[in-house]
Amino acid sequence: MSCLTTSYFKHIRSVIQDPLLSWVRRRGGVLMAKFESRSRYVLTVLWITTTLLIAMFVPDISKVISVIGGISAFFIFIFPGLCLMFAMRSEPVSCKTRVALTIWGVVTLICGAFIFGQSTTIAVMELLGKI
């Protein structure tokens, strides 16, 4: 596997594994290295299996790409807008700058929500054959 692919799997695995491990800690369980290692292997195998099944059973990859394109609005607009809004709570900036950047964050968030909703809905409706 290339370095990029390994890093990609590592990030996906950590997004799922971190809440799982914190849930085990909250329930009073003791985390063992064996459990952490085993969960890492299980998550990696599940991710590869899911990817393989999608590749085998989806006849037209453009439909999958259109759904992913709609979801990408989250990463392009919504997350940066949220980060900007929350950063303005803690950063020492002037009042005018704070208000202007918070408004910009809200506008970015609203535009991203609109783009996400519209493009994802169209992609899913095309996928289901409703359009």
Backbone as a chain_set.jsonl record, in Angstrom:
{"seq": "MSCLTTSYFKHIRSVIQDPLLSWVRRRGGVLMAKFESRSRYVLTVLWITTTLLIAMFVPDISKVISVIGGISAFFIFIFPGLCLMFAMRSEPVSCKTRVALTIWGVVTLICGAFIFGQSTTIAVMELLGKI", "coords": {"N": [[0.836, -1.185, 0.0], [0.382, 2.244, -0.682], [1.848, 5.19, 0.807], [0.01, 7.26, 1.033], [-2.464, 5.904, 0.892], [-2.278, 4.315, 3.19], [-2.228, 6.307, 5.162], [-4.758, 7.379, 4.725], [-6.465, 5.207, 5.445], [-5.751, 5.126, 8.114], [-6.755, 7.535, 9.152], [-9.522, 7.251, 8.735], [-10.001, 5.005, 10.28], [-9.327, 5.988, 12.82], [-11.345, 7.864, 13.217], [-13.562, 6.272, 13.635], [-12.635, 4.511, 15.598], [-11.789, 6.01, 17.869], [-14.184, 7.11, 19.199], [-15.276, 4.609, 19.879], [-13.361, 3.496, 21.616], [-13.426, 5.391, 23.68], [-16.018, 4.984, 24.559], [-15.802, 2.405, 25.624], [-14.078, 2.971, 27.736], [-15.711, 4.683, 29.288], [-17.661, 2.931, 30.13], [-16.44, 1.678, 32.129], [-14.613, -0.187, 31.496], [-11.409, -1.698, 31.097], [-8.925, -0.684, 28.99], [-7.158, -2.7, 26.888], [-4.1, -3.362, 25.218], [-4.372, -5.375, 23.429], [-7.128, -5.389, 22.777], [-7.346, -2.883, 21.536], [-5.63, -3.231, 19.343], [-6.9, -5.359, 18.06], [-9.365, -4.201, 17.42], [-8.493, -2.322, 15.598], [-7.648, -3.935, 13.45], [-10.1, -5.161, 12.767], [-11.688, -2.948, 11.998], [-10.233, -2.029, 9.763], [-10.428, -4.24, 8.018], [-13.221, -4.301, 7.681], [-13.604, -1.827, 6.384], [-12.171, -2.177, 3.967], [-13.564, -4.368, 2.92], [-16.151, -3.281, 2.606], [-15.602, -1.301, 0.69], [-14.776, -2.948, -1.419], [-17.146, -4.415, -1.921], [-18.868, -2.362, -2.755], [-17.523, -1.637, -5.09], [-17.896, -3.971, -6.553], [-20.694, -4.243, -6.902], [-21.893, -1.858, -7.726], [-22.872, -0.596, -10.694], [-22.301, 1.733, -12.146], [-19.963, 4.031, -11.655], [-20.129, 6.766, -11.688], [-22.472, 7.553, -10.457], [-21.983, 7.079, -7.773], [-19.895, 8.857, -7.396], [-21.245, 11.269, -7.799], [-22.894, 11.394, -5.524], [-20.931, 11.51, -3.537], [-19.799, 13.926, -4.268], [-21.782, 15.737, -3.5], [-21.69, 15.403, -0.75], [-19.195, 16.389, -0.27], [-19.49, 19.099, 0.022], [-19.748, 19.541, 2.686], [-17.105, 19.462, 3.62], [-15.963, 21.504, 2.195], [-17.422, 23.862, 2.623], [-19.11, 23.845, 5.032], [-17.679, 22.814, 7.362], [-15.339, 24.578, 7.423], [-16.724, 27.021, 7.819], [-17.941, 26.576, 10.326], [-15.622, 26.212, 11.876], [-14.47, 28.763, 11.675], [-16.438, 30.312, 12.94], [-16.358, 29.266, 15.574], [-13.705, 29.769, 16.192], [-13.677, 32.491, 16.411], [-14.78, 32.899, 18.867], [-12.792, 32.463, 20.702], [-10.442, 33.716, 19.911], [-8.293, 36.54, 20.242], [-9.396, 39.244, 18.898], [-10.412, 42.331, 17.322], [-13.639, 43.837, 17.972], [-15.156, 44.525, 15.668], [-13.897, 42.992, 13.701], [-14.364, 40.432, 14.727], [-17.197, 40.297, 14.565], [-17.58, 40.621, 11.786], [-16.179, 38.37, 10.741], [-17.568, 36.31, 11.974], [-20.1, 36.625, 10.844], [-19.379, 36.079, 8.202], [-18.687, 33.384, 8.518], [-21.213, 32.318, 9.16], [-22.616, 32.843, 6.776], [-21.123, 31.273, 5.001], [-21.635, 28.769, 6.105], [-24.447, 28.559, 5.723], [-24.621, 28.697, 2.908], [-23.155, 26.392, 2.282], [-24.778, 24.425, 3.455], [-27.034, 24.655, 1.833], [-25.97, 23.972, -0.725], [-25.039, 21.39, -0.162], [-27.482, 20.103, 0.53], [-29.027, 20.409, -1.831], [-27.42, 19.269, -3.956], [-26.859, 16.696, -2.986], [-29.43, 15.645, -2.647], [-30.389, 15.658, -5.301], [-28.523, 13.879, -6.448], [-29.068, 11.505, -5.02], [-31.74, 11.102, -5.713], [-31.477, 10.705, -8.476], [-30.004, 8.392, -8.375], [-31.862, 6.627, -7.297], [-33.631, 6.624, -9.342], [-35.697, 8.451, -9.618], [-35.714, 10.811, -10.972]], "CA": [[0.0, 0.0, 0.0], [1.149, 3.48, -0.717], [1.829, 5.986, 2.036], [-1.24, 8.01, 1.038], [-3.533, 4.969, 1.223], [-2.115, 3.954, 4.591], [-2.659, 7.463, 5.942], [-6.202, 7.473, 4.536], [-7.069, 4.2, 6.309], [-5.478, 5.478, 9.504], [-7.682, 8.591, 9.543], [-10.866, 6.68, 8.802], [-10.025, 4.107, 11.436], [-9.324, 6.765, 14.06], [-12.657, 8.499, 13.369], [-14.465, 5.268, 14.192], [-12.048, 3.846, 16.759], [-11.709, 6.889, 19.041], [-15.42, 7.037, 20.0], [-15.433, 3.253, 20.397], [-12.483, 3.334, 22.771], [-13.917, 6.223, 24.784], [-17.211, 4.312, 25.063], [-15.341, 1.308, 26.476], [-13.551, 3.578, 28.963], [-16.835, 5.188, 30.082], [-18.383, 1.806, 30.72], [-15.622, 1.14, 33.217], [-13.722, -1.233, 30.997], [-9.984, -1.396, 31.017], [-8.45, -0.864, 27.623], [-5.938, -3.476, 26.738], [-3.471, -3.184, 23.91], [-4.9, -6.424, 22.557], [-8.421, -4.916, 22.279], [-7.098, -1.782, 20.609], [-5.051, -3.804, 18.137], [-7.927, -6.159, 17.4], [-10.355, -3.296, 16.821], [-7.855, -1.719, 14.426], [-7.715, -4.909, 12.363], [-11.499, -5.348, 12.368], [-12.129, -1.762, 11.261], [-9.568, -2.005, 8.459], [-11.027, -5.288, 7.186], [-14.568, -3.852, 7.33], [-13.52, -0.746, 5.393], [-11.743, -2.75, 2.685], [-14.667, -5.202, 2.443], [-17.207, -2.387, 2.136], [-15.136, -0.711, -0.567], [-14.797, -4.001, -2.439], [-18.546, -4.703, -2.259], [-19.373, -1.244, -3.567], [-16.9, -1.743, -6.409], [-18.444, -5.122, -7.275], [-22.128, -4.219, -7.151], [-22.369, -0.603, -8.306], [-22.486, -0.694, -12.096], [-21.865, 2.997, -12.719], [-19.247, 4.757, -10.602], [-20.475, 8.193, -11.723], [-23.527, 7.792, -9.473], [-21.331, 7.148, -6.462], [-19.128, 10.1, -7.373], [-22.168, 12.398, -7.642], [-23.287, 11.447, -4.113], [-19.757, 11.972, -2.802], [-19.659, 15.343, -4.577], [-22.688, 16.476, -2.632], [-21.187, 15.328, 0.621], [-17.973, 17.19, -0.173], [-19.843, 20.462, 0.442], [-19.457, 19.61, 4.118], [-15.685, 19.734, 3.841], [-15.575, 22.725, 1.513], [-18.11, 25.033, 3.162], [-19.701, 23.772, 6.371], [-16.653, 22.706, 8.401], [-14.595, 25.838, 7.581], [-17.596, 28.028, 8.411], [-18.042, 26.276, 11.76], [-14.319, 26.487, 12.504], [-14.318, 30.211, 11.762], [-17.339, 30.82, 13.975], [-15.867, 28.886, 16.895], [-12.42, 30.43, 16.434], [-13.939, 33.877, 16.807], [-15.127, 32.915, 20.294], [-11.622, 32.369, 21.572], [-9.3, 34.492, 19.424], [-8.307, 37.956, 20.649], [-9.49, 40.159, 17.761], [-11.292, 43.472, 17.601], [-15.068, 43.541, 17.922], [-15.594, 44.602, 14.278], [-13.361, 41.818, 13.007], [-15.089, 39.265, 15.244], [-18.546, 40.304, 13.997], [-17.478, 40.393, 10.338], [-15.797, 36.99, 10.461], [-18.663, 35.436, 12.398], [-21.115, 36.717, 9.78], [-18.853, 35.328, 7.053], [-18.829, 31.969, 8.863], [-22.627, 31.953, 9.051], [-22.944, 32.834, 5.343], [-20.476, 30.076, 4.447], [-22.382, 27.624, 6.622], [-25.754, 28.506, 5.062], [-24.385, 28.323, 1.504], [-22.747, 24.99, 2.269], [-25.947, 23.594, 3.737], [-27.865, 24.671, 0.633], [-25.304, 23.188, -1.772], [-25.077, 19.996, 0.268], [-28.841, 19.586, 0.412], [-29.468, 20.351, -3.217], [-26.665, 18.327, -4.791], [-27.019, 15.341, -2.477], [-30.792, 15.216, -2.955], [-30.443, 15.358, -6.74], [-27.743, 12.67, -6.704], [-29.773, 10.337, -4.49], [-32.944, 10.887, -6.531], [-31.029, 10.099, -9.728], [-29.58, 7.031, -8.039], [-33.077, 5.824, -7.105], [-34.391, 6.645, -10.584], [-36.886, 9.287, -9.48], [-35.627, 11.971, -11.879]], "C": [[0.876, 1.241, 0.0], [0.995, 4.216, 0.608], [0.519, 6.75, 2.158], [-2.415, 7.118, 1.439], [-3.469, 4.569, 2.683], [-2.57, 5.085, 5.494], [-4.168, 7.621, 5.875], [-6.919, 6.475, 5.447], [-6.894, 4.557, 7.778], [-6.457, 6.543, 9.997], [-9.109, 8.065, 9.679], [-11.001, 5.804, 10.038], [-10.074, 4.895, 12.733], [-10.658, 7.461, 14.29], [-13.652, 7.519, 13.989], [-13.937, 4.708, 15.513], [-12.031, 4.742, 18.004], [-13.016, 6.917, 19.849], [-15.662, 5.653, 20.6], [-14.599, 3.045, 21.658], [-12.942, 4.189, 23.95], [-15.19, 5.634, 25.372], [-16.831, 3.166, 25.992], [-14.798, 1.86, 27.79], [-14.678, 4.066, 29.871], [-17.602, 4.07, 30.766], [-17.579, 1.142, 31.825], [-14.675, 0.048, 32.78], [-12.285, -0.758, 30.958], [-9.543, -1.676, 29.594], [-7.144, -1.637, 27.634], [-5.388, -3.233, 25.341], [-4.014, -4.201, 22.921], [-6.248, -5.994, 21.958], [-8.235, -3.813, 21.25], [-6.545, -2.295, 19.285], [-6.099, -4.59, 17.355], [-8.976, -5.267, 16.735], [-9.782, -2.608, 15.585], [-7.936, -2.647, 13.223], [-9.146, -5.081, 11.855], [-11.99, -4.159, 11.55], [-11.499, -1.686, 9.875], [-10.174, -3.038, 7.517], [-12.444, -4.887, 6.763], [-14.538, -2.769, 6.258], [-13.135, -1.282, 4.021], [-12.864, -3.598, 2.09], [-15.805, -4.347, 1.896], [-16.83, -1.756, 0.799], [-15.182, -1.726, -1.701], [-16.22, -4.331, -2.87], [-19.166, -3.594, -3.098], [-18.807, -1.336, -4.984], [-17.492, -2.891, -7.229], [-19.886, -4.926, -7.707], [-22.682, -2.904, -7.697], [-21.902, -0.566, -9.757], [-21.913, 0.586, -12.691], [-21.25, 3.86, -11.622], [-19.612, 6.236, -10.586], [-21.588, 8.514, -10.726], [-22.952, 7.899, -8.071], [-20.564, 8.467, -6.339], [-20.054, 11.306, -7.203], [-22.658, 12.513, -6.203], [-22.122, 11.971, -3.266], [-19.52, 13.452, -3.057], [-20.57, 16.208, -3.735], [-22.199, 16.505, -1.199], [-19.93, 16.185, 0.795], [-18.251, 18.641, 0.204], [-19.624, 20.641, 1.939], [-18.021, 20.066, 4.34], [-15.237, 21.043, 3.203], [-16.174, 23.959, 2.176], [-18.454, 24.92, 4.646], [-18.634, 23.711, 7.46], [-15.805, 23.971, 8.527], [-15.437, 26.95, 8.198], [-17.745, 27.825, 9.914], [-16.738, 26.586, 12.489], [-14.105, 27.985, 12.677], [-15.195, 30.789, 12.868], [-16.834, 30.485, 15.376], [-14.524, 29.515, 17.217], [-12.625, 31.866, 16.897], [-14.377, 33.993, 18.266], [-13.888, 33.011, 21.174], [-10.438, 33.233, 21.14], [-9.414, 35.957, 19.861], [-8.248, 38.885, 19.43], [-10.444, 41.285, 18.129], [-12.757, 43.068, 17.408], [-15.588, 43.543, 16.481], [-15.134, 43.376, 13.487], [-14.108, 40.57, 13.429], [-16.484, 39.174, 14.622], [-18.499, 39.99, 12.501], [-17.143, 38.944, 10.023], [-16.855, 35.988, 10.92], [-19.785, 35.449, 11.369], [-20.66, 35.948, 8.547], [-18.953, 33.823, 7.306], [-20.259, 31.486, 8.731], [-23.052, 31.88, 7.583], [-22.359, 31.593, 4.681], [-21.231, 28.818, 4.864], [-23.726, 27.475, 5.903], [-25.6, 28.113, 3.59], [-23.999, 26.851, 1.384], [-23.906, 24.052, 2.531], [-26.866, 23.532, 2.515], [-27.256, 23.799, -0.464], [-25.328, 21.709, -1.431], [-26.464, 19.402, 0.068], [-29.281, 19.405, -1.015], [-28.727, 19.269, -4.006], [-26.802, 16.888, -4.292], [-28.41, 14.808, -2.776], [-30.927, 14.845, -4.427], [-29.7, 14.067, -7.045], [-28.468, 11.419, -6.207], [-31.026, 10.052, -5.298], [-32.588, 10.28, -7.885], [-30.633, 8.649, -9.502], [-30.795, 6.108, -7.884], [-33.974, 5.828, -8.328], [-35.648, 7.479, -10.524], [-36.863, 10.498, -10.404], [-35.44, 11.469, -13.29]], "O": [[1.952, 1.276, 0.596], [0.123, 3.9, 1.417], [-0.027, 6.878, 3.254], [-3.263, 7.525, 2.232], [-4.501, 4.491, 3.348], [-3.238, 4.839, 6.499], [-4.795, 7.964, 6.878], [-7.867, 6.839, 6.142], [-7.786, 4.318, 8.592], [-6.937, 6.468, 11.129], [-9.813, 8.4, 10.631], [-12.003, 5.864, 10.749], [-10.791, 4.512, 13.658], [-11.069, 7.636, 15.438], [-14.497, 7.92, 14.789], [-14.71, 4.462, 16.439], [-12.248, 4.24, 19.106], [-12.972, 6.764, 21.07], [-16.194, 5.539, 21.705], [-15.078, 2.486, 22.645], [-12.855, 3.754, 25.098], [-15.426, 5.769, 26.573], [-17.463, 2.972, 27.03], [-15.034, 1.277, 28.848], [-14.614, 3.887, 31.087], [-18.132, 4.254, 31.862], [-18.014, 0.14, 32.392], [-14.007, -0.572, 33.608], [-12.001, 0.43, 30.806], [-9.76, -2.765, 29.062], [-6.174, -1.271, 28.298], [-6.133, -2.935, 24.407], [-4.106, -3.929, 21.724], [-6.491, -6.207, 20.77], [-8.892, -3.812, 20.209], [-6.957, -1.835, 18.221], [-6.171, -4.492, 16.13], [-9.421, -5.546, 15.622], [-10.511, -2.341, 14.63], [-8.25, -2.215, 12.114], [-9.374, -5.139, 10.647], [-12.638, -4.341, 10.519], [-12.17, -1.315, 8.913], [-10.408, -2.745, 6.345], [-12.83, -5.107, 5.615], [-15.349, -2.786, 5.332], [-13.718, -0.879, 3.015], [-13.093, -3.553, 0.882], [-16.361, -4.653, 0.841], [-17.652, -1.689, -0.115], [-15.582, -1.396, -2.817], [-16.478, -4.509, -4.06], [-19.905, -3.864, -4.044], [-19.529, -1.134, -5.96], [-17.581, -2.8, -8.454], [-20.272, -5.395, -8.778], [-23.846, -2.855, -8.095], [-20.704, -0.511, -10.032], [-21.126, 0.533, -13.636], [-21.965, 4.362, -10.754], [-19.424, 6.9, -9.567], [-21.644, 9.627, -10.204], [-23.396, 8.727, -7.275], [-20.59, 9.111, -5.29], [-19.686, 12.269, -6.531], [-22.822, 13.626, -5.705], [-22.327, 12.792, -2.372], [-19.084, 14.168, -2.156], [-20.179, 17.292, -3.301], [-22.292, 17.528, -0.522], [-19.643, 16.65, 1.898], [-17.347, 19.343, 0.658], [-19.351, 21.746, 2.409], [-17.76, 20.952, 5.153], [-14.239, 21.628, 3.625], [-15.51, 24.99, 2.281], [-18.122, 25.811, 5.428], [-18.688, 24.5, 8.404], [-15.563, 24.413, 9.65], [-14.937, 27.735, 9.004], [-17.683, 28.783, 10.684], [-16.748, 27.151, 13.583], [-13.61, 28.425, 13.715], [-14.758, 31.645, 13.636], [-16.878, 31.331, 16.269], [-14.224, 29.773, 18.383], [-11.836, 32.392, 17.682], [-14.343, 35.084, 18.835], [-13.937, 33.576, 22.266], [-9.521, 33.456, 21.931], [-10.501, 36.534, 19.849], [-7.163, 39.264, 18.989], [-11.181, 41.204, 19.112], [-13.055, 42.07, 16.751], [-16.37, 42.67, 16.105], [-15.894, 42.803, 12.705], [-14.451, 39.737, 12.591], [-16.906, 38.098, 14.199], [-19.289, 39.185, 12.009], [-17.752, 38.346, 9.136], [-17.014, 34.931, 10.309], [-20.357, 34.405, 11.057], [-21.453, 35.247, 7.919], [-19.274, 33.068, 6.388], [-20.504, 30.38, 8.249], [-23.768, 30.959, 7.19], [-23.033, 30.936, 3.887], [-21.435, 27.912, 4.056], [-24.097, 26.366, 5.518], [-26.361, 27.288, 3.084], [-24.467, 26.151, 0.486], [-24.01, 22.999, 1.902], [-27.413, 22.474, 2.201], [-27.951, 22.979, -1.064], [-25.599, 20.87, -2.289], [-26.602, 18.319, -0.5], [-29.843, 18.371, -1.375], [-29.361, 18.439, -4.657], [-26.854, 15.959, -5.098], [-28.559, 13.637, -3.125], [-31.522, 13.818, -4.756], [-30.188, 13.242, -7.818], [-28.483, 10.394, -6.888], [-31.349, 8.891, -5.549], [-33.32, 9.429, -8.391], [-30.896, 7.785, -10.339], [-30.756, 4.947, -8.292], [-34.977, 5.114, -8.36], [-36.579, 7.247, -11.295], [-37.893, 11.144, -10.597], [-35.342, 12.269, -14.221]]}, "num_chains": 1, "name": "protein.A"}
